[in-house]
Tab-separated table of C-alpha atoms and ligand atoms in Angstrom:
chain	number	residue	atom	x	y	z
A	162	MET	CA	-213.525	-101.399	-134.101
A	163	GLU	CA	-214.234	-104.298	-131.714
A	164	LEU	CA	-211.972	-104.424	-128.594
A	165	VAL	CA	-209.400	-107.228	-128.571
A	166	ARG	CA	-209.245	-108.876	-125.110
A	167	LEU	CA	-206.144	-110.754	-124.027
A	168	GLU	CA	-205.443	-112.410	-120.659
A	169	THR	CA	-201.862	-113.715	-120.846
A	170	PRO	CA	-198.637	-111.804	-121.148
A	171	SER	CA	-197.481	-114.084	-123.983
A	172	ALA	CA	-200.643	-113.386	-126.055
A	173	ALA	CA	-200.323	-109.638	-125.330
A	174	ARG	CA	-196.627	-109.701	-126.129
A	175	ASP	CA	-197.190	-111.419	-129.510
A	176	TRP	CA	-200.128	-109.131	-130.452
A	177	CYS	CA	-198.077	-105.961	-129.596
A	178	ALA	CA	-194.943	-107.240	-131.331
A	179	GLN	CA	-196.993	-107.892	-134.495
A	180	ARG	CA	-198.429	-104.366	-134.434
A	181	ARG	CA	-195.123	-102.846	-133.863
A	182	ALA	CA	-193.739	-104.912	-136.858
A	183	GLU	CA	-196.473	-103.350	-138.921
A	184	GLY	CA	-194.972	-99.921	-137.999
A	185	ARG	CA	-197.694	-98.924	-135.642
A	186	SER	CA	-197.212	-96.821	-132.544
A	187	ILE	CA	-198.796	-98.072	-129.354
A	188	GLY	CA	-200.176	-95.837	-126.675
A	189	PHE	CA	-200.538	-97.484	-123.221
A	190	VAL	CA	-202.779	-96.805	-120.264
A	191	ALA	CA	-202.084	-98.897	-117.112
A	192	THR	CA	-205.099	-99.170	-114.777
A	193	MET	CA	-206.477	-101.326	-111.990
A	194	GLY	CA	-209.974	-101.096	-113.553
A	195	ALA	CA	-213.286	-99.657	-112.369
A	196	LEU	CA	-212.548	-97.148	-115.081
A	197	HIS	CA	-213.822	-93.566	-114.696
A	198	ARG	CA	-213.623	-90.316	-116.787
A	199	GLY	CA	-210.062	-89.748	-115.704
A	200	HIS	CA	-208.931	-93.044	-117.214
A	201	MET	CA	-211.064	-92.372	-120.361
A	202	THR	CA	-209.381	-89.040	-120.908
A	203	LEU	CA	-206.093	-90.855	-120.871
A	204	VAL	CA	-207.340	-93.410	-123.305
A	205	ARG	CA	-208.673	-90.721	-125.615
A	206	GLN	CA	-205.377	-88.741	-125.584
A	207	ALA	CA	-203.520	-91.959	-126.242
A	208	ALA	CA	-205.792	-92.618	-129.306
A	209	GLN	CA	-205.112	-89.193	-130.645
A	210	GLU	CA	-201.413	-89.511	-130.341
A	211	ASN	CA	-200.850	-93.141	-131.326
A	212	ASP	CA	-202.058	-95.614	-133.992
A	213	LEU	CA	-203.300	-98.131	-131.292
A	214	VAL	CA	-204.210	-98.033	-127.609
A	215	VAL	CA	-203.585	-100.855	-125.145
A	216	VAL	CA	-205.251	-100.572	-121.640
A	217	SER	CA	-204.259	-102.964	-118.884
A	218	VAL	CA	-206.702	-103.826	-116.213
A	219	PHE	CA	-205.000	-105.634	-113.287
A	220	VAL	CA	-205.746	-105.127	-109.559
A	221	ASN	CA	-202.015	-105.391	-108.506
A	222	PRO	CA	-201.853	-107.188	-105.052
A	223	LEU	CA	-198.114	-106.177	-104.900
A	224	GLN	CA	-199.001	-102.486	-104.255
A	225	PHE	CA	-201.653	-103.020	-101.497
A	226	ASN	CA	-200.273	-102.993	-97.928
A	227	ASP	CA	-203.743	-103.653	-96.525
A	228	SER	CA	-205.549	-106.840	-97.562
A	229	THR	CA	-209.004	-105.345	-96.743
A	230	ASP	CA	-208.215	-102.471	-99.150
A	231	LEU	CA	-207.291	-105.002	-101.809
A	232	GLU	CA	-210.525	-106.979	-101.274
A	233	ARG	CA	-212.742	-103.877	-101.282
A	234	TYR	CA	-211.113	-102.409	-104.351
A	235	PRO	CA	-213.947	-102.007	-106.959
A	236	ARG	CA	-213.986	-104.399	-109.967
A	237	ASP	CA	-216.030	-104.242	-113.124
A	238	ILE	CA	-214.247	-105.923	-116.093
A	239	GLU	CA	-217.233	-106.029	-118.410
A	240	GLY	CA	-218.006	-102.338	-117.783
A	241	ASP	CA	-214.336	-101.530	-118.292
A	242	CYS	CA	-214.230	-103.270	-121.683
A	243	ALA	CA	-217.280	-101.281	-122.905
A	244	ARG	CA	-215.736	-97.986	-121.713
A	245	VAL	CA	-212.288	-98.759	-123.273
A	246	GLU	CA	-213.996	-99.704	-126.672
A	247	GLU	CA	-216.132	-96.501	-126.551
A	248	ALA	CA	-213.084	-94.252	-125.896
A	249	GLY	CA	-211.146	-95.718	-128.852
A	250	GLY	CA	-209.023	-98.399	-127.090
A	251	THR	CA	-207.810	-101.278	-129.322
A	252	MET	CA	-206.781	-103.931	-126.889
A	253	LEU	CA	-207.500	-104.638	-123.292
A	254	PHE	CA	-205.028	-106.791	-121.412
A	255	SER	CA	-205.974	-108.316	-118.023
A	256	GLY	CA	-203.646	-110.778	-116.291
A	257	THR	CA	-202.918	-112.607	-113.092
A	258	LEU	CA	-199.949	-112.373	-110.725
A	259	GLU	CA	-198.882	-115.899	-111.590
A	260	GLY	CA	-199.197	-115.069	-115.315
A	261	PHE	CA	-196.896	-112.093	-114.901
A	262	PHE	CA	-194.396	-113.978	-112.746
A	263	PRO	CA	-194.602	-117.700	-113.532
A	264	GLY	CA	-192.812	-119.816	-110.898
A	265	GLN	CA	-191.811	-116.686	-108.939
A	266	ILE	CA	-194.572	-116.744	-106.303
A	267	GLN	CA	-193.464	-118.136	-102.985
A	268	ALA	CA	-195.510	-120.615	-100.794
A	269	ASP	CA	-196.699	-117.565	-98.749
A	270	GLY	CA	-198.244	-116.044	-101.844
A	271	GLU	CA	-195.566	-113.277	-101.998
A	272	LEU	CA	-193.511	-112.574	-104.992
A	273	GLN	CA	-189.860	-113.667	-104.628
A	274	PRO	CA	-187.767	-110.669	-103.612
A	275	ALA	CA	-185.460	-111.052	-106.607
A	276	SER	CA	-188.357	-110.257	-108.964
A	277	LEU	CA	-189.125	-106.945	-107.312
A	278	VAL	CA	-188.164	-103.824	-108.989
A	279	ASP	CA	-186.563	-100.805	-107.060
A	280	PRO	CA	-188.896	-97.702	-107.518
A	281	GLY	CA	-185.960	-95.353	-107.123
A	282	SER	CA	-185.752	-92.071	-105.094
A	283	ALA	CA	-189.097	-90.549	-106.108
A	284	ALA	CA	-190.731	-93.330	-103.963
A	285	LEU	CA	-189.189	-91.839	-100.799
A	286	GLY	CA	-191.361	-89.872	-98.424
A	287	LEU	CA	-195.133	-89.134	-98.395
A	288	GLU	CA	-196.888	-92.139	-100.229
A	289	GLY	CA	-193.673	-94.149	-99.731
A	290	GLU	CA	-193.704	-93.445	-96.008
A	291	PHE	CA	-197.473	-93.993	-95.399
A	292	ARG	CA	-197.645	-97.088	-97.692
A	293	PRO	CA	-194.454	-98.958	-97.206
A	294	GLY	CA	-193.765	-101.250	-100.220
A	295	HIS	CA	-196.420	-99.665	-102.310
A	296	PHE	CA	-194.170	-98.149	-104.931
A	297	MET	CA	-192.014	-101.244	-105.202
A	298	GLY	CA	-195.282	-103.054	-106.142
A	299	VAL	CA	-196.201	-100.388	-108.658
A	300	ALA	CA	-192.661	-100.298	-110.241
A	301	THR	CA	-192.631	-104.044	-110.404
A	302	ILE	CA	-195.847	-104.390	-112.282
A	303	VAL	CA	-195.376	-101.243	-114.445
A	304	ASN	CA	-192.013	-102.574	-115.448
A	305	SER	CA	-193.665	-106.002	-116.392
A	306	LEU	CA	-196.290	-104.196	-118.368
A	307	PHE	CA	-193.705	-102.096	-120.193
A	308	GLU	CA	-191.813	-105.338	-121.036
A	309	VAL	CA	-194.902	-107.071	-122.359
A	310	ILE	CA	-196.442	-104.224	-124.286
A	311	GLU	CA	-193.317	-102.208	-125.250
A	312	PRO	CA	-195.522	-99.122	-125.800
A	313	THR	CA	-194.371	-96.115	-127.698
A	314	ARG	CA	-195.968	-93.761	-125.132
A	315	ALA	CA	-197.461	-94.447	-121.660
A	316	TYR	CA	-199.978	-92.169	-120.084
A	317	PHE	CA	-200.316	-91.360	-116.367
A	318	GLY	CA	-202.612	-89.053	-114.472
A	319	LEU	CA	-201.109	-86.382	-112.148
A	320	LYS	CA	-203.437	-87.138	-109.339
A	321	ASP	CA	-200.985	-89.842	-108.388
A	322	PHE	CA	-198.134	-87.398	-108.626
A	323	GLN	CA	-195.430	-89.491	-106.981
A	324	GLN	CA	-196.405	-92.521	-109.047
A	325	CYS	CA	-195.899	-90.296	-112.205
A	326	LEU	CA	-192.396	-89.612	-111.062
A	327	VAL	CA	-191.698	-93.235	-110.304
A	328	ALA	CA	-193.046	-94.278	-113.765
A	329	ARG	CA	-191.081	-91.546	-115.422
A	330	ASP	CA	-187.781	-92.555	-113.731
A	331	LEU	CA	-188.410	-96.216	-114.450
A	332	ALA	CA	-189.021	-95.545	-118.159
A	333	LYS	CA	-185.821	-93.332	-118.195
A	334	ALA	CA	-183.828	-96.098	-116.729
A	335	ARG	CA	-185.181	-98.647	-119.213
A	336	GLY	CA	-184.786	-96.136	-122.202
A	337	ASN	CA	-188.531	-96.435	-122.972
A	338	PRO	CA	-191.405	-95.687	-123.292
A	339	THR	CA	-192.070	-91.938	-123.388
A	340	VAL	CA	-194.078	-91.151	-120.300
A	341	VAL	CA	-196.835	-88.582	-120.901
A	342	LEU	CA	-198.155	-86.938	-117.731
A	343	CYS	CA	-201.833	-85.713	-117.907
A	344	ARG	CA	-203.724	-83.339	-115.861
A	345	THR	CA	-206.169	-84.587	-113.185
A	346	ILE	CA	-209.805	-85.007	-114.231
A	347	ARG	CA	-212.264	-83.862	-111.607
A	348	GLU	CA	-215.878	-84.189	-110.730
A	349	GLU	CA	-217.995	-81.022	-110.963
A	350	ASP	CA	-217.424	-80.226	-107.285
A	351	GLY	CA	-213.557	-80.595	-107.669
A	352	LEU	CA	-213.129	-84.024	-106.244
A	353	ALA	CA	-210.395	-85.793	-108.309
A	354	CYS	CA	-211.824	-88.749	-110.294
A	355	SER	CA	-210.757	-92.022	-108.634
A	356	SER	CA	-211.985	-95.610	-108.625
A	357	ARG	CA	-212.044	-95.352	-104.808
A	358	ASN	CA	-214.828	-92.670	-105.070
A	359	LEU	CA	-217.132	-95.457	-105.635
A	360	LEU	CA	-216.600	-96.648	-102.130
A	361	LEU	CA	-217.498	-93.348	-100.358
A	362	THR	CA	-220.669	-93.099	-98.416
A	363	LEU	CA	-222.878	-90.100	-99.282
A	364	GLU	CA	-221.700	-88.168	-96.305
A	365	TRP	CA	-218.021	-88.727	-97.016
A	366	ARG	CA	-218.604	-87.939	-100.735
A	367	ASP	CA	-219.946	-84.563	-99.710
A	368	GLU	CA	-216.947	-83.830	-97.479
A	369	ALA	CA	-214.210	-85.138	-99.832
A	370	PRO	CA	-214.014	-82.073	-102.198
A	371	VAL	CA	-212.518	-80.048	-99.296
A	372	ILE	CA	-209.195	-81.596	-100.517
A	373	GLN	CA	-209.375	-79.896	-103.899
A	374	ARG	CA	-210.613	-76.665	-102.254
A	375	ALA	CA	-207.564	-76.567	-99.973
A	376	LEU	CA	-205.185	-77.328	-102.824
A	377	GLY	CA	-206.895	-74.752	-105.081
A	378	ALA	CA	-206.665	-72.074	-102.267
A	379	THR	CA	-202.989	-72.817	-101.919
A	380	ARG	CA	-202.517	-72.281	-105.618
A	381	VAL	CA	-204.263	-68.822	-105.268
A	382	LEU	CA	-201.782	-68.007	-102.512
A	383	TRP	CA	-198.961	-68.986	-104.904
A	384	GLN	CA	-200.485	-66.874	-107.668
A	385	ARG	CA	-200.478	-63.886	-105.188
A	386	GLY	CA	-196.709	-64.294	-104.887
A	387	GLU	CA	-196.131	-66.499	-101.818
A	388	ARG	CA	-193.131	-68.756	-102.488
A	389	ASP	CA	-192.110	-69.888	-99.027
A	390	ALA	CA	-192.490	-73.699	-98.746
A	391	GLY	CA	-193.379	-73.688	-95.053
A	392	VAL	CA	-195.986	-70.958	-95.330
A	393	LEU	CA	-197.586	-72.802	-98.364
A	394	ARG	CA	-197.586	-76.081	-96.438
A	395	ASP	CA	-199.149	-74.587	-93.273
A	396	PHE	CA	-201.775	-72.820	-95.435
A	397	LEU	CA	-202.623	-76.147	-97.226
A	398	ALA	CA	-202.861	-77.966	-93.821
A	399	GLU	CA	-205.092	-75.195	-92.374
A	400	GLY	CA	-207.410	-75.521	-95.381
A	401	LEU	CA	-208.041	-79.190	-94.327
A	402	GLY	CA	-207.872	-78.481	-90.577
A	403	ALA	CA	-211.648	-77.922	-90.103
A	404	SER	CA	-212.720	-80.960	-92.126
A	405	ALA	CA	-213.796	-84.257	-90.737
A	406	LEU	CA	-211.205	-86.084	-92.984
A	407	SER	CA	-208.318	-87.747	-91.290
A	408	VAL	CA	-205.298	-86.127	-92.954
A	409	GLU	CA	-202.212	-88.295	-93.438
A	410	TYR	CA	-200.181	-85.590	-94.983
A	411	ALA	CA	-200.587	-82.137	-96.504
A	412	ALA	CA	-197.362	-81.359	-98.153
A	413	ILE	CA	-195.473	-79.165	-100.582
A	414	ARG	CA	-192.691	-80.339	-102.777
A	415	ASP	CA	-190.575	-78.984	-105.651
A	416	PRO	CA	-191.864	-81.195	-108.463
A	417	LEU	CA	-188.580	-80.931	-110.366
A	418	ALA	CA	-186.421	-81.771	-107.361
A	419	TRP	CA	-188.195	-84.464	-105.322
A	420	THR	CA	-187.200	-84.663	-101.723
A	421	PRO	CA	-188.475	-87.193	-99.160
A	422	ASN	CA	-188.646	-84.433	-96.537
A	423	ASP	CA	-190.485	-81.075	-96.536
A	424	PRO	CA	-188.388	-78.465	-98.480
A	425	THR	CA	-187.524	-75.161	-96.702
A	426	GLY	CA	-187.035	-71.674	-98.092
A	427	THR	CA	-188.461	-70.354	-101.428
A	428	LEU	CA	-189.454	-72.455	-104.342
A	429	ASP	CA	-189.476	-71.746	-108.085
A	430	GLN	CA	-192.127	-74.394	-108.767
A	431	ALA	CA	-194.291	-76.359	-106.392
A	432	VAL	CA	-196.830	-79.018	-106.146
A	433	GLY	CA	-199.250	-79.479	-103.240
A	434	LEU	CA	-199.977	-83.076	-102.255
A	435	VAL	CA	-202.593	-84.529	-99.871
A	436	ALA	CA	-203.532	-87.955	-98.534
A	437	ALA	CA	-206.563	-88.286	-96.257
A	438	LYS	CA	-209.017	-90.785	-95.108
A	439	ALA	CA	-212.678	-90.212	-95.684
A	440	GLY	CA	-214.102	-92.768	-93.295
A	441	LYS	CA	-212.520	-96.044	-94.547
A	442	VAL	CA	-211.563	-94.728	-97.902
A	443	ARG	CA	-208.070	-93.379	-98.499
A	444	LEU	CA	-207.977	-90.468	-101.024
A	445	ILE	CA	-205.008	-88.749	-102.485
A	446	ASP	CA	-204.834	-85.634	-104.673
A	447	SER	CA	-202.187	-83.200	-105.970
A	448	LEU	CA	-202.098	-79.865	-107.642
A	449	LEU	CA	-199.219	-78.036	-109.424
A	450	LEU	CA	-199.150	-74.568	-107.998
A	451	HIS	CA	-197.021	-72.805	-110.592
A	452	THR	CA	-198.933	-73.907	-113.754
A	453	ASP	CA	-202.307	-75.103	-114.840
A	454	GLY	CA	-200.903	-77.392	-117.453
A	455	GLY	CA	-198.826	-77.049	-120.505
A	456	ASP	CA	-195.263	-78.364	-120.595
A	457	LEU	CA	-194.537	-79.345	-116.992
A	458	GLY	CA	-190.874	-79.978	-117.719
A	459	LEU	CA	-191.202	-83.175	-115.667
B	529	PAF	O1	-202.526	-96.008	-110.880
B	529	PAF	C1	-202.829	-97.266	-110.974
B	529	PAF	O2	-204.006	-97.693	-111.226
B	529	PAF	C2	-201.841	-98.363	-110.575
B	529	PAF	O3	-200.933	-97.901	-109.579
B	529	PAF	C3	-201.020	-98.837	-111.826
B	529	PAF	C4	-200.240	-97.728	-112.421
B	529	PAF	C5	-202.050	-99.442	-112.847
B	529	PAF	C6	-200.083	-99.965	-111.434
B	529	PAF	O4	-200.716	-101.061	-110.857
């Protein structure tokens, strides 16, 4: 079926409302475009579990705390449309900040503070610390997208683990949609699929899979019985120590009890999280240590 393309929140809202009135369930995948296999896996899963799939493509300026990063972010809307259609998407919604927030953009280009959405406690620490304001930008736009589309289910990839928690908490507070968290899709050498991988030089692309190797080795340590948060964290950090990457954090958290600071003592479940710069490109990844999928209970 030919992909429907809509560019204004009102057109998208009306289209979705009509589909819901027909009794159809809507699966939703929020993206910033430059779609890769990870996104396509979310779209395919959404297509299997819902009558229709909406994909949003919007490079959200509210969540970038570095203007160069925003400018360099890869964009490929025509390629995105082709990929979404091929993966079984029904409607692609792209928008503008002014379209989402009419009359709410200040003279300095910033969104007026009253329109910002609090991302909650899962935004504290790690990404929240290294990218101040990032999750407020994410929560604000995800909330707007939920309001426009009113999806039945929304799909998020676990690579962006903290974002998953923020989206889950936001949906819980709103009462909808059901948030479905999906396992990270990786390249053959283990590097987590990310739109930012397109920006890596060949040398940094070769170096980047060390992140997954360090996370994978930490999971092996967990499988061998290690449960101490500090030991797991040090082991993860050591796994990255010899690489040329500039590590921002290598951390362990209890995924069911998010804390801004490093937990101490033994854990019943754990997630390893890494953020590192490969040259100018910031990469993040995460790996649940206690499970390789299934019901995460998140
Ligand atoms: O993960 C992303 O691509 C973005 O953070 C999201 C969820 C589309 C919000 O802009």
